[in-house]
Coordinates of C-alpha atoms in Angstrom, one line a residue:
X23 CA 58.9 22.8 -26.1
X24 CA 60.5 22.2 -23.0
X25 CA 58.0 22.0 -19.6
X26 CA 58.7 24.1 -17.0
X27 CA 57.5 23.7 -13.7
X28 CA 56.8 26.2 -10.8
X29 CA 58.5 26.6 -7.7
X30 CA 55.8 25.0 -5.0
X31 CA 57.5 27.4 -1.9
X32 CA 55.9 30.2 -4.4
X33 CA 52.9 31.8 -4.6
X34 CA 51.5 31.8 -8.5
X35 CA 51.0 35.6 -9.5
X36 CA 47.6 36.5 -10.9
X37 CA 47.8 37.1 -14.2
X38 CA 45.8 39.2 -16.4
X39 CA 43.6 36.5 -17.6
X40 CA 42.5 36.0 -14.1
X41 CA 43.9 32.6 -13.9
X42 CA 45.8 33.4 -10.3
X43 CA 42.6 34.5 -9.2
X44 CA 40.5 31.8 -10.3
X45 CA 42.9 29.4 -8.7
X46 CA 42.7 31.2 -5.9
X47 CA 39.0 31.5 -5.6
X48 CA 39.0 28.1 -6.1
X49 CA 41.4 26.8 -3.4
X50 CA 39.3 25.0 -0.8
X51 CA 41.3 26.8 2.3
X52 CA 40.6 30.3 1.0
X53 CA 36.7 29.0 0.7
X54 CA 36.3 27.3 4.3
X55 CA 38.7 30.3 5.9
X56 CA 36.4 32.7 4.0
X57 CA 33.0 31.0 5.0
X58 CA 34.1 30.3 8.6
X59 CA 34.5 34.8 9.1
X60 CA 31.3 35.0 7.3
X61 CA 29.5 32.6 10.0
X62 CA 31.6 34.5 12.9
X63 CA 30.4 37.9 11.1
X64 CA 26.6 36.5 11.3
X65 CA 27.2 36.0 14.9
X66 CA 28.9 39.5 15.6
X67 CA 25.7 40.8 14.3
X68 CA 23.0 38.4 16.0
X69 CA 25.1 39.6 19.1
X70 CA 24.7 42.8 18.3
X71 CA 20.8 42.7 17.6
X72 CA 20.5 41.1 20.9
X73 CA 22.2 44.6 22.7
X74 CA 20.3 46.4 20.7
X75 CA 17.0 44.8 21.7
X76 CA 17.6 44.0 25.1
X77 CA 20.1 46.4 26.5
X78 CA 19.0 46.0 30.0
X79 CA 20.2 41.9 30.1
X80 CA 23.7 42.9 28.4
X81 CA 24.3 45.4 30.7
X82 CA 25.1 43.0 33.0
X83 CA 28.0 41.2 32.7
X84 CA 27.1 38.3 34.8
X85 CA 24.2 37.0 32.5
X86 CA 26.2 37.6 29.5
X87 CA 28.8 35.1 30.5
X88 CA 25.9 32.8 31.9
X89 CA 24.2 33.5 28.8
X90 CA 27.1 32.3 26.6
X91 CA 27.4 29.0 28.5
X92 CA 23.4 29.0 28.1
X93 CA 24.4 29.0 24.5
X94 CA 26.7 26.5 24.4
X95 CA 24.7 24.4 26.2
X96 CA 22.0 24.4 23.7
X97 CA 24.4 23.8 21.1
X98 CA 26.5 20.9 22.6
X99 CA 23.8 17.7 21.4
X100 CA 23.1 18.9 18.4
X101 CA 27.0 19.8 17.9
X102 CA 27.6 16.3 18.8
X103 CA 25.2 15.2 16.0
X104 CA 25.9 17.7 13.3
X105 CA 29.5 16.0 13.6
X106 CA 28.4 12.6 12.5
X107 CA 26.2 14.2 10.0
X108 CA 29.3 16.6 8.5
X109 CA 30.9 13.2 8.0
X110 CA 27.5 11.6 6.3
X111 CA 27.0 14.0 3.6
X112 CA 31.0 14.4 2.6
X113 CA 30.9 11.0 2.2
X114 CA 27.9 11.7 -0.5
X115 CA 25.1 10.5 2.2
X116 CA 22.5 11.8 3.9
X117 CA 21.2 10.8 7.2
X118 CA 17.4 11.3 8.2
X119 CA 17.1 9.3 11.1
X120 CA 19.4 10.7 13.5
X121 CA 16.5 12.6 16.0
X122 CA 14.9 9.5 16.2
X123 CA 18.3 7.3 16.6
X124 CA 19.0 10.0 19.7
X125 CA 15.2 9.1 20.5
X126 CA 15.7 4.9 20.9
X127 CA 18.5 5.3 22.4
X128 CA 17.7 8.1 24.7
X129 CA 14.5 5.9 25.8
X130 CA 16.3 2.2 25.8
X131 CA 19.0 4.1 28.6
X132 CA 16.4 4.6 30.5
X133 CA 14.4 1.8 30.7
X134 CA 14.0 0.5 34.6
X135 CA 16.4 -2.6 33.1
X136 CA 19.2 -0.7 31.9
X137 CA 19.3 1.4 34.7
X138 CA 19.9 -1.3 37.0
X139 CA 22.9 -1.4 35.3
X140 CA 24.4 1.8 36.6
X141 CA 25.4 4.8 35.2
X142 CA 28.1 2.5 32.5
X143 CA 25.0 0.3 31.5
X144 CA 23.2 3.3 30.5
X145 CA 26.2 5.4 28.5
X146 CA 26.8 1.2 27.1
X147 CA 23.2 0.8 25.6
X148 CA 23.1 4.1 24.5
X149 CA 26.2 4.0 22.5
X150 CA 25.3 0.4 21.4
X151 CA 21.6 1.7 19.7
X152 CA 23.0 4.0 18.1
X153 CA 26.1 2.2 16.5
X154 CA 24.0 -0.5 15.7
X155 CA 21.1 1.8 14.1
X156 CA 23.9 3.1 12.3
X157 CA 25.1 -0.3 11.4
X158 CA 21.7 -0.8 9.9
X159 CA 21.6 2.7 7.8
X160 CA 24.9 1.5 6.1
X161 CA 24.2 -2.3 5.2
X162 CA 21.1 -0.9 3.6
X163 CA 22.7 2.0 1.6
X164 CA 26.2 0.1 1.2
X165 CA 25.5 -3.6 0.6
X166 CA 21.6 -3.0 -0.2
X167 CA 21.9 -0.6 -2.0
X168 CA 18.8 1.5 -0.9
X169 CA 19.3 5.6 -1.7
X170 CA 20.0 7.0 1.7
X171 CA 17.0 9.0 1.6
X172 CA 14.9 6.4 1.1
X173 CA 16.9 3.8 4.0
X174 CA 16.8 6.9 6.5
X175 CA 13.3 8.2 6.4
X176 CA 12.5 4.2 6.8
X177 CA 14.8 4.4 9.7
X178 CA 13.6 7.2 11.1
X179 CA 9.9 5.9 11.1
X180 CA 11.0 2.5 12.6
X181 CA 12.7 4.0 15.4
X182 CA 10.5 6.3 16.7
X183 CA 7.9 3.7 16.7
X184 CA 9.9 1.3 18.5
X185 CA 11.3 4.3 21.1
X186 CA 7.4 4.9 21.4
X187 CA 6.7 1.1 22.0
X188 CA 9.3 0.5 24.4
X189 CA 8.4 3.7 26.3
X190 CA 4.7 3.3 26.4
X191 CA 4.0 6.4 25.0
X192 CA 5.3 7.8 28.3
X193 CA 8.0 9.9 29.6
X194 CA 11.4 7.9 31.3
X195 CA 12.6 9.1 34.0
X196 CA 16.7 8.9 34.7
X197 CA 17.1 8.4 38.2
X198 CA 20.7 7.7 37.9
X199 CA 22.5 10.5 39.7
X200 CA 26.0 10.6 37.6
X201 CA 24.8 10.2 34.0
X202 CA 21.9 13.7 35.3
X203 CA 25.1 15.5 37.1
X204 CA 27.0 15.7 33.1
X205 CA 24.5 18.7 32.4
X206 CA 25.1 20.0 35.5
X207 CA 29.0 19.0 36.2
X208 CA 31.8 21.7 35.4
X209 CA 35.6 21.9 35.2
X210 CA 37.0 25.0 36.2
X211 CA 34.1 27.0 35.5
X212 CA 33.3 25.7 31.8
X213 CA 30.2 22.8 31.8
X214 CA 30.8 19.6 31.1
X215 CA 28.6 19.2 28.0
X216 CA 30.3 22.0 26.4
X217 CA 33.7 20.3 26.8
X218 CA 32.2 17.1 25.5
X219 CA 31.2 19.2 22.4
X220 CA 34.9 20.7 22.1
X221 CA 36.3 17.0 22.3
X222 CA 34.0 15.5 19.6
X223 CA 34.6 18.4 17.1
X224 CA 38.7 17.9 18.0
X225 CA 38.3 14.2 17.5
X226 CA 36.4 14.9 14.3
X227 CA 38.7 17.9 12.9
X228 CA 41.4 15.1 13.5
X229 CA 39.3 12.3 12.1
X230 CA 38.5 14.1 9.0
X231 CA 41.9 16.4 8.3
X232 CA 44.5 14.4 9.6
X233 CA 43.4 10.2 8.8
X234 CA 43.4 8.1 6.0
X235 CA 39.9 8.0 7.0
X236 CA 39.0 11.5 6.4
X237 CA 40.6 11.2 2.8
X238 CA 38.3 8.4 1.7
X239 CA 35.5 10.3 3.1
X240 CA 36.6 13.0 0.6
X241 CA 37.3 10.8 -2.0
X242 CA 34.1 8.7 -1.7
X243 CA 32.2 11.5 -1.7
X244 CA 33.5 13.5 -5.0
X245 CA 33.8 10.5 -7.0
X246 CA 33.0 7.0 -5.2
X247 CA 34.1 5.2 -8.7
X248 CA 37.4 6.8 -9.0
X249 CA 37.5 6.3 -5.0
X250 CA 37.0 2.4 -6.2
X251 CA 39.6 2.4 -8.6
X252 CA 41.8 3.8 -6.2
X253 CA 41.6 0.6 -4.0
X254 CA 39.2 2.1 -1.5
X255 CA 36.5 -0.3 -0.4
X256 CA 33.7 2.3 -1.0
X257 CA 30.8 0.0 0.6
X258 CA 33.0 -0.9 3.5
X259 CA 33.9 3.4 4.3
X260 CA 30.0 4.0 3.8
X261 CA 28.9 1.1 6.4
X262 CA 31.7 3.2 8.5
X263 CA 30.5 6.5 8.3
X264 CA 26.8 5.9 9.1
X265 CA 28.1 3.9 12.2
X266 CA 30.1 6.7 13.0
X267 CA 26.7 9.1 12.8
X268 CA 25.2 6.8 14.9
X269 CA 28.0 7.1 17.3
X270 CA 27.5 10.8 17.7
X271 CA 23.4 9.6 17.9
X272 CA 24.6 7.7 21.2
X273 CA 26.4 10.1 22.4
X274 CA 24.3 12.8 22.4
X275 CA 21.4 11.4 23.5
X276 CA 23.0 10.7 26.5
X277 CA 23.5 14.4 26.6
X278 CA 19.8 15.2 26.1
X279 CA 19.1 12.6 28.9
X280 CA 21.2 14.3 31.2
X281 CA 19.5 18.0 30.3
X282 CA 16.0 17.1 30.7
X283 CA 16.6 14.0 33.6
X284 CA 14.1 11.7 31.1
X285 CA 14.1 10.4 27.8
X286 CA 10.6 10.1 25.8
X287 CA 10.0 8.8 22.4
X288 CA 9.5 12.7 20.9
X289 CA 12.8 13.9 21.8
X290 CA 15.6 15.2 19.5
X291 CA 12.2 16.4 17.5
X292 CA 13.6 17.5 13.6
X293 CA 17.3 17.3 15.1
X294 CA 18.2 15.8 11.3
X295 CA 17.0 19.0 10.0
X296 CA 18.7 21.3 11.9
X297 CA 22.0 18.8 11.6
X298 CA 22.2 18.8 8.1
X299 CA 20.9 23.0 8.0
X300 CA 24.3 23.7 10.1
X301 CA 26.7 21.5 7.8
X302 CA 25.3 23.1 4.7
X303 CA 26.4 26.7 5.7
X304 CA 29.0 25.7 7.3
X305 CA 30.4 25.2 3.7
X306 CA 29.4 21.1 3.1
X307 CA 28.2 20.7 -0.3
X308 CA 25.3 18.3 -0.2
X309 CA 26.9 16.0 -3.5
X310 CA 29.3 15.6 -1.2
X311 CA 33.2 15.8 -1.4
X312 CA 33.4 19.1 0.1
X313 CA 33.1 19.8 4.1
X314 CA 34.7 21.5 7.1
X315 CA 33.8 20.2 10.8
X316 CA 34.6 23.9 11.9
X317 CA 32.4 25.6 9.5
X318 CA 29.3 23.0 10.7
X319 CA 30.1 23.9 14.5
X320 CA 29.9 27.2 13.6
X321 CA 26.9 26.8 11.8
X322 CA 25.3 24.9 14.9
X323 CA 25.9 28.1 16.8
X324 CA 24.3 30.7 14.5
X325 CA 21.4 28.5 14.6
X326 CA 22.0 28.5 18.5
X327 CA 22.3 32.2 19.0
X328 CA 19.0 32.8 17.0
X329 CA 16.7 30.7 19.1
X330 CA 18.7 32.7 22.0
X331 CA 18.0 35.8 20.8
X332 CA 14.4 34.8 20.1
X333 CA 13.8 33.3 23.5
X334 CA 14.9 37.1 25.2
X335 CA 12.7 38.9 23.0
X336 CA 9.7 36.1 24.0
X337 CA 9.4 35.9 19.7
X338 CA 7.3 32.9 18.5
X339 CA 9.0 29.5 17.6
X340 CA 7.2 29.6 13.6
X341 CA 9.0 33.5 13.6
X342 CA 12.5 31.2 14.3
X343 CA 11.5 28.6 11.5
X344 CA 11.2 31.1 9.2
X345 CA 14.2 32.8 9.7
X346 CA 16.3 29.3 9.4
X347 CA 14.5 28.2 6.4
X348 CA 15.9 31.9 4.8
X349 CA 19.1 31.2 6.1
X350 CA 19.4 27.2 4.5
X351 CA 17.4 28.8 1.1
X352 CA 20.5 31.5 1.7
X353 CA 23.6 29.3 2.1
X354 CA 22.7 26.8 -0.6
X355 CA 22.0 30.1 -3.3
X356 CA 25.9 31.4 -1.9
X357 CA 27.4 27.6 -2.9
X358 CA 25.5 27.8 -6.2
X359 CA 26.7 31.1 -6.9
X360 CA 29.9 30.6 -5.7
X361 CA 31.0 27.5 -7.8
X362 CA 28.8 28.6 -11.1
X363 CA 28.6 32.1 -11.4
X364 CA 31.9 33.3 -10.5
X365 CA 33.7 30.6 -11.8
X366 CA 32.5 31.8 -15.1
X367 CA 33.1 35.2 -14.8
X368 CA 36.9 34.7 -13.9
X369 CA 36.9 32.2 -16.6
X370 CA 36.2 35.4 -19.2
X371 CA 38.9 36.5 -21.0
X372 CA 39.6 39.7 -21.6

């Protein structure tokens, strides 16, 4: 029988076997598009609940818009984070150690030495502890083969103890006037850190959708033998993409520096939990293979917007745990039940 083969400018009809719209259901933009109007649903309604409850703050428009950079703000660290972690766990990884990564590097920046160094001396050692950490992560989990559980909880521990031994125990104070002004710094009327956070995403959404790069990430993560019978150096890409989480460590605890004028070693407390909670509904399958840097920004906003909408209703901090523990147990039953359950059902025939 001779093949035929389908025109690729066309769309394939669904037939009556369902198999148009299992393909369809299956396509991976359908699924991030999909998830991404979810998340901006969930934040239409947080919104919403926040007029509701306090109808005498959104009554005025000047604290709204105040109140949406407030947001933003909030966001833009652990944005910067949830990047490099977005790239981790495509990749098949995880990454534990990434508050207290933003934790050494946040309190080695501000030691009385590096600061002699000037505002570039701080953003260089900064950016150097957390490459390097990252460095670390990846020769363990790459070349010594550790489980990246296991190589980031030990990393995590280690760091914190040695932020908490170079620190004394003690708060840091940044004295240094330009690396404090990035929290407070805006072009034309839009702050600083939340343009930092739009760069990093761009960068990323690039990095990830556009490079070679991103392809490997994809391809290590869904099936890092195939990926090595492709040619791809799979311990090499790994050793890459932890760096490149440590990166986004560096970078934002420069941004957390900059908030709070100090660094101590208890900062960027449970940050890896709340990174890896924003990639998961944002659509990133923990086995990895599957992502969307959009879909984790938008997931570091809904995560955002409720600790906003706590904070003006003066609600408790365990009341805010609890509701992002329902929301993770939530997003991780919706990938279950959107790769098993339906995909059996349109696999039915009739």
């Amino acid at each position: 029988m001779k093949a035929t083969t389908a025109d690729p400018g066309t769309r394939p009809a669904i037939s009556k076997d369902g198999d148009g719209l299992r393909r369809w259901w299956s396509s991976e933009g359908n699924e991030f598009a999909g998830r991404n109007l979810a998340l901006i649903g969930v934040l239409v309604v947080l919104v919403v609940l926040g007029v509701l409850t306090r109808p005498d703050l959104y009554s005025d428009p000047e604290w709204v818009r105040n109140n949406i950079f407030t947001i933003l703000q909030q966001a833009s660290a652990i944005g910067v984070v949830t990047v490099g972690m977005t790239f981790v766990i495509i990749g098949g990884g995880i990454d534990l150690s990434v508050g207290a990564i933003m934790a050494l590097a946040g309190v080695w920046a501000t030691t009385v030495a590096t600061q002699s160094f000037g505002a570039g001396g701080m953003i260089f050692t900064a950016i150097a502890v957390g490459v390097g950490t990252g460095l670390v992560n990846g020769l363990l989990i790459s070349y010594g083969r550790l489980v990246p559980f296991i190589a980031t909880l030990a990393m995590m521990v280690a760091a914190r103890g040695l932020a908490a031994s170079i620190s004394g125990k003690q708060t840091q104070i940044s004295g240094d006037a330009t690396i404090n002004g990035i929290a407070s710094t805006e072009i034309l009327g839009v702050p600083l850190l939340v343009i930092i956070l739009v760069l990093v995403v761009a960068a990323g959404w690039v990095l990830l959708n556009r490079t070679t790069f991103g392809r490997r990430t994809v391809a290590v993560g869904g099936n890092p033998e195939a990926a090595r019978l492709a040619g791809i150096n799979v311990k090499r890409h790994t050793l890459l993409l932890y760096a490149l989480s440590g990166l986004c460590c560096g970078i934002g605890a420069l941004m957390l520096t900059a908030q709070a004028n100090s660094a101590q070693a208890a900062m960027a407390n449970l940050y890896e939990l709340d990174a890896i909670a924003a990639a998961i509904i944002g659509g990133t399958l923990l086995s990895g293979g599957r992502g969307t840097i959009v879909g984790a920004l938008f997931g570091v906003l809904v995560f955002s917007t409720i600790t906003n909408l706590f904070a003006i209703n003066n609600l408790t901090t365990e009341s805010q745990n609890m509701i992002k523990g329902g929301i993770i147990v939530a997003a991780v039953l919706i990938q279950q039940f959107r790769f098993g359950s339906l995909t059996k059902l349109f696999s039915r025939r009739p």
